[in-house]
Amino acid sequence: EATMRTLSITLGIGLAIALAGCGETPQEEEEFCGDGVIVDSYTPGVSKFGGNGFEVVLQATVPEPPSAGLNEWQIGIIDELDNVRTDVTVVVQPTFTEDDFSPDPFPASLDGDSYVIGNLDLGDRTGPADFDVSIEDPDTGNALDEVTFTFCIE
């Protein structure tokens, strides 16, 4: 009987410990840039979902992470049904948030299953920057979805 009571207490404590951690997800550390602006952590393959279910995957950048000067981005587009899309128009519009400077938008060209921007020139600007990635219907010009990446440009 004492052994059963010890086993019950041990199992009860183990179950309580297991349930205490249930539902918790590890928190990523926030990254800050400039005057405390929270920015996205860059890793190849970082992705975000737009409001209409499209996923924009930043497959690679040169240099890594994006920085001042000339950049090249490779972007994948996946629709809400998990289809890789190669039949849309993709445009990236950077905006440096501290001084609200926006260069002209950068259209992407299709390269296999990805879109490439080979001339994303950020000049000598540094600090936090929003990169609005617009996905449009090439026939109508209507917006299909949009996501925004925010990176610290150094």
Tab-separated table of C-alpha atoms in Angstrom:
chain	number	residue	atom	x	y	z
A	1	GLU	CA	0.000	0.000	0.000
A	2	ALA	CA	2.862	2.405	0.812
A	3	THR	CA	4.450	1.605	-2.569
A	4	MET	CA	1.166	2.378	-4.388
A	5	ARG	CA	0.818	5.657	-2.459
A	6	THR	CA	4.411	6.633	-3.368
A	7	LEU	CA	3.751	5.705	-7.018
A	8	SER	CA	0.534	7.761	-7.038
A	9	ILE	CA	2.265	10.793	-5.522
A	10	THR	CA	5.181	10.482	-7.973
A	11	LEU	CA	2.836	10.192	-10.970
A	12	GLY	CA	0.746	13.112	-9.706
A	13	ILE	CA	3.794	15.358	-9.348
A	14	GLY	CA	5.070	14.321	-12.796
A	15	LEU	CA	1.682	15.036	-14.379
A	16	ALA	CA	1.493	18.442	-12.668
A	17	ILE	CA	4.958	19.366	-13.942
A	18	ALA	CA	4.099	18.200	-17.468
A	19	LEU	CA	0.840	20.147	-17.517
A	20	ALA	CA	2.479	23.297	-16.168
A	21	GLY	CA	4.509	23.631	-19.391
A	22	CYS	CA	1.589	22.710	-21.635
A	23	GLY	CA	0.493	25.373	-24.089
A	24	GLU	CA	3.633	27.470	-23.734
A	25	THR	CA	5.595	28.268	-26.846
A	26	PRO	CA	9.170	29.484	-26.753
A	27	GLN	CA	9.427	33.221	-27.278
A	28	GLU	CA	11.879	34.547	-29.840
A	29	GLU	CA	13.978	37.427	-28.625
A	30	GLU	CA	12.929	40.705	-30.166
A	31	GLU	CA	15.481	42.578	-32.246
A	32	PHE	CA	15.626	46.345	-32.126
A	33	CYS	CA	17.042	48.900	-34.545
A	34	GLY	CA	17.474	52.656	-34.540
A	35	ASP	CA	15.232	54.348	-31.985
A	36	GLY	CA	13.896	51.088	-30.560
A	37	VAL	CA	12.031	49.883	-33.655
A	38	ILE	CA	11.264	46.154	-33.464
A	39	VAL	CA	12.547	44.417	-36.604
A	40	ASP	CA	12.301	40.911	-38.058
A	41	SER	CA	15.157	38.484	-37.556
A	42	TYR	CA	16.658	37.621	-40.935
A	43	THR	CA	17.444	34.040	-41.785
A	44	PRO	CA	17.318	32.554	-45.294
A	45	GLY	CA	13.815	31.197	-45.787
A	46	VAL	CA	12.101	33.632	-43.419
A	47	SER	CA	8.456	33.913	-44.436
A	48	LYS	CA	5.280	35.815	-43.668
A	49	PHE	CA	1.630	35.350	-44.534
A	50	GLY	CA	-0.513	38.079	-46.037
A	51	GLY	CA	-4.108	38.756	-45.104
A	52	ASN	CA	-5.390	36.732	-48.079
A	53	GLY	CA	-3.341	33.643	-47.244
A	54	PHE	CA	-0.398	34.070	-49.607
A	55	GLU	CA	2.978	33.189	-48.113
A	56	VAL	CA	6.012	35.210	-49.140
A	57	VAL	CA	9.283	33.356	-48.578
A	58	LEU	CA	12.496	35.364	-48.610
A	59	GLN	CA	14.569	32.462	-49.898
A	60	ALA	CA	17.904	34.271	-50.025
A	61	THR	CA	19.519	37.687	-50.110
A	62	VAL	CA	22.944	38.852	-51.200
A	63	PRO	CA	24.372	40.136	-48.931
A	64	GLU	CA	22.945	38.333	-45.915
A	65	PRO	CA	21.285	39.987	-44.072
A	66	PRO	CA	20.034	42.788	-46.356
A	67	SER	CA	22.268	45.848	-45.967
A	68	ALA	CA	23.069	49.270	-47.417
A	69	GLY	CA	24.103	49.315	-51.050
A	70	LEU	CA	23.129	46.925	-53.807
A	71	ASN	CA	21.125	43.851	-52.778
A	72	GLU	CA	19.697	40.855	-54.605
A	73	TRP	CA	16.617	39.085	-53.279
A	74	GLN	CA	15.141	35.730	-54.217
A	75	ILE	CA	11.462	35.415	-53.277
A	76	GLY	CA	9.045	32.486	-53.374
A	77	ILE	CA	5.281	32.955	-53.514
A	78	ILE	CA	2.883	30.281	-52.239
A	79	ASP	CA	-0.877	30.781	-52.410
A	80	GLU	CA	-3.517	29.900	-49.835
A	81	LEU	CA	-3.851	26.382	-51.349
A	82	ASP	CA	-0.072	25.713	-50.996
A	83	ASN	CA	0.563	26.146	-54.737
A	84	VAL	CA	3.847	27.748	-55.787
A	85	ARG	CA	2.834	30.760	-57.877
A	86	THR	CA	4.812	31.831	-60.918
A	87	ASP	CA	1.965	33.696	-62.623
A	88	VAL	CA	1.821	36.859	-60.516
A	89	THR	CA	3.559	40.208	-60.449
A	90	VAL	CA	5.808	40.820	-57.437
A	91	VAL	CA	7.006	44.283	-56.412
A	92	VAL	CA	9.080	45.299	-53.374
A	93	GLN	CA	8.721	48.809	-51.944
A	94	PRO	CA	11.288	49.709	-49.265
A	95	THR	CA	10.586	52.531	-46.819
A	96	PHE	CA	13.140	53.727	-44.290
A	97	THR	CA	10.922	54.295	-41.291
A	98	GLU	CA	12.957	56.861	-39.349
A	99	ASP	CA	12.825	59.470	-42.120
A	100	ASP	CA	9.963	58.034	-44.217
A	101	PHE	CA	12.172	57.808	-47.324
A	102	SER	CA	10.973	55.492	-50.093
A	103	PRO	CA	12.945	54.886	-53.284
A	104	ASP	CA	11.088	53.790	-56.405
A	105	PRO	CA	9.516	50.321	-56.144
A	106	PHE	CA	11.562	47.347	-57.338
A	107	PRO	CA	9.778	44.900	-59.667
A	108	ALA	CA	10.859	41.259	-59.527
A	109	SER	CA	11.472	39.020	-62.534
A	110	LEU	CA	10.597	35.338	-62.673
A	111	ASP	CA	13.495	32.874	-62.490
A	112	GLY	CA	12.250	29.271	-62.374
A	113	ASP	CA	9.941	28.941	-59.359
A	114	SER	CA	11.251	32.127	-57.720
A	115	TYR	CA	11.163	35.849	-58.262
A	116	VAL	CA	14.452	37.735	-58.299
A	117	ILE	CA	15.233	41.382	-57.704
A	118	GLY	CA	18.827	41.857	-58.795
A	119	ASN	CA	19.065	45.605	-58.389
A	120	LEU	CA	17.534	46.406	-55.023
A	121	ASP	CA	19.718	49.442	-54.372
A	122	LEU	CA	19.302	50.856	-50.868
A	123	GLY	CA	22.045	53.423	-51.324
A	124	ASP	CA	23.911	54.439	-48.192
A	125	ARG	CA	20.845	54.593	-45.958
A	126	THR	CA	20.865	52.678	-42.695
A	127	GLY	CA	18.383	51.985	-39.928
A	128	PRO	CA	15.023	50.244	-39.773
A	129	ALA	CA	13.298	49.729	-43.116
A	130	ASP	CA	9.947	48.238	-44.094
A	131	PHE	CA	9.897	46.136	-47.239
A	132	ASP	CA	6.343	45.871	-48.579
A	133	VAL	CA	6.106	42.873	-50.913
A	134	SER	CA	3.038	43.252	-53.150
A	135	ILE	CA	1.562	40.356	-55.083
A	136	GLU	CA	-0.609	41.451	-58.001
A	137	ASP	CA	-2.639	39.895	-60.795
A	138	PRO	CA	-0.579	40.626	-63.937
A	139	ASP	CA	-3.682	40.953	-66.139
A	140	THR	CA	-5.711	43.348	-64.001
A	141	GLY	CA	-3.076	44.898	-61.728
A	142	ASN	CA	-5.337	44.109	-58.763
A	143	ALA	CA	-3.637	43.401	-55.466
A	144	LEU	CA	-3.821	39.738	-54.428
A	145	ASP	CA	-1.920	40.096	-51.153
A	146	GLU	CA	0.857	41.990	-49.378
A	147	VAL	CA	3.306	41.314	-46.583
A	148	THR	CA	5.822	43.561	-44.874
A	149	PHE	CA	9.260	42.544	-43.679
A	150	THR	CA	11.064	44.999	-41.387
A	151	PHE	CA	14.861	44.701	-41.267
A	152	CYS	CA	17.669	46.704	-39.721
A	153	ILE	CA	19.821	47.954	-42.576
A	154	GLU	CA	23.455	48.504	-41.652
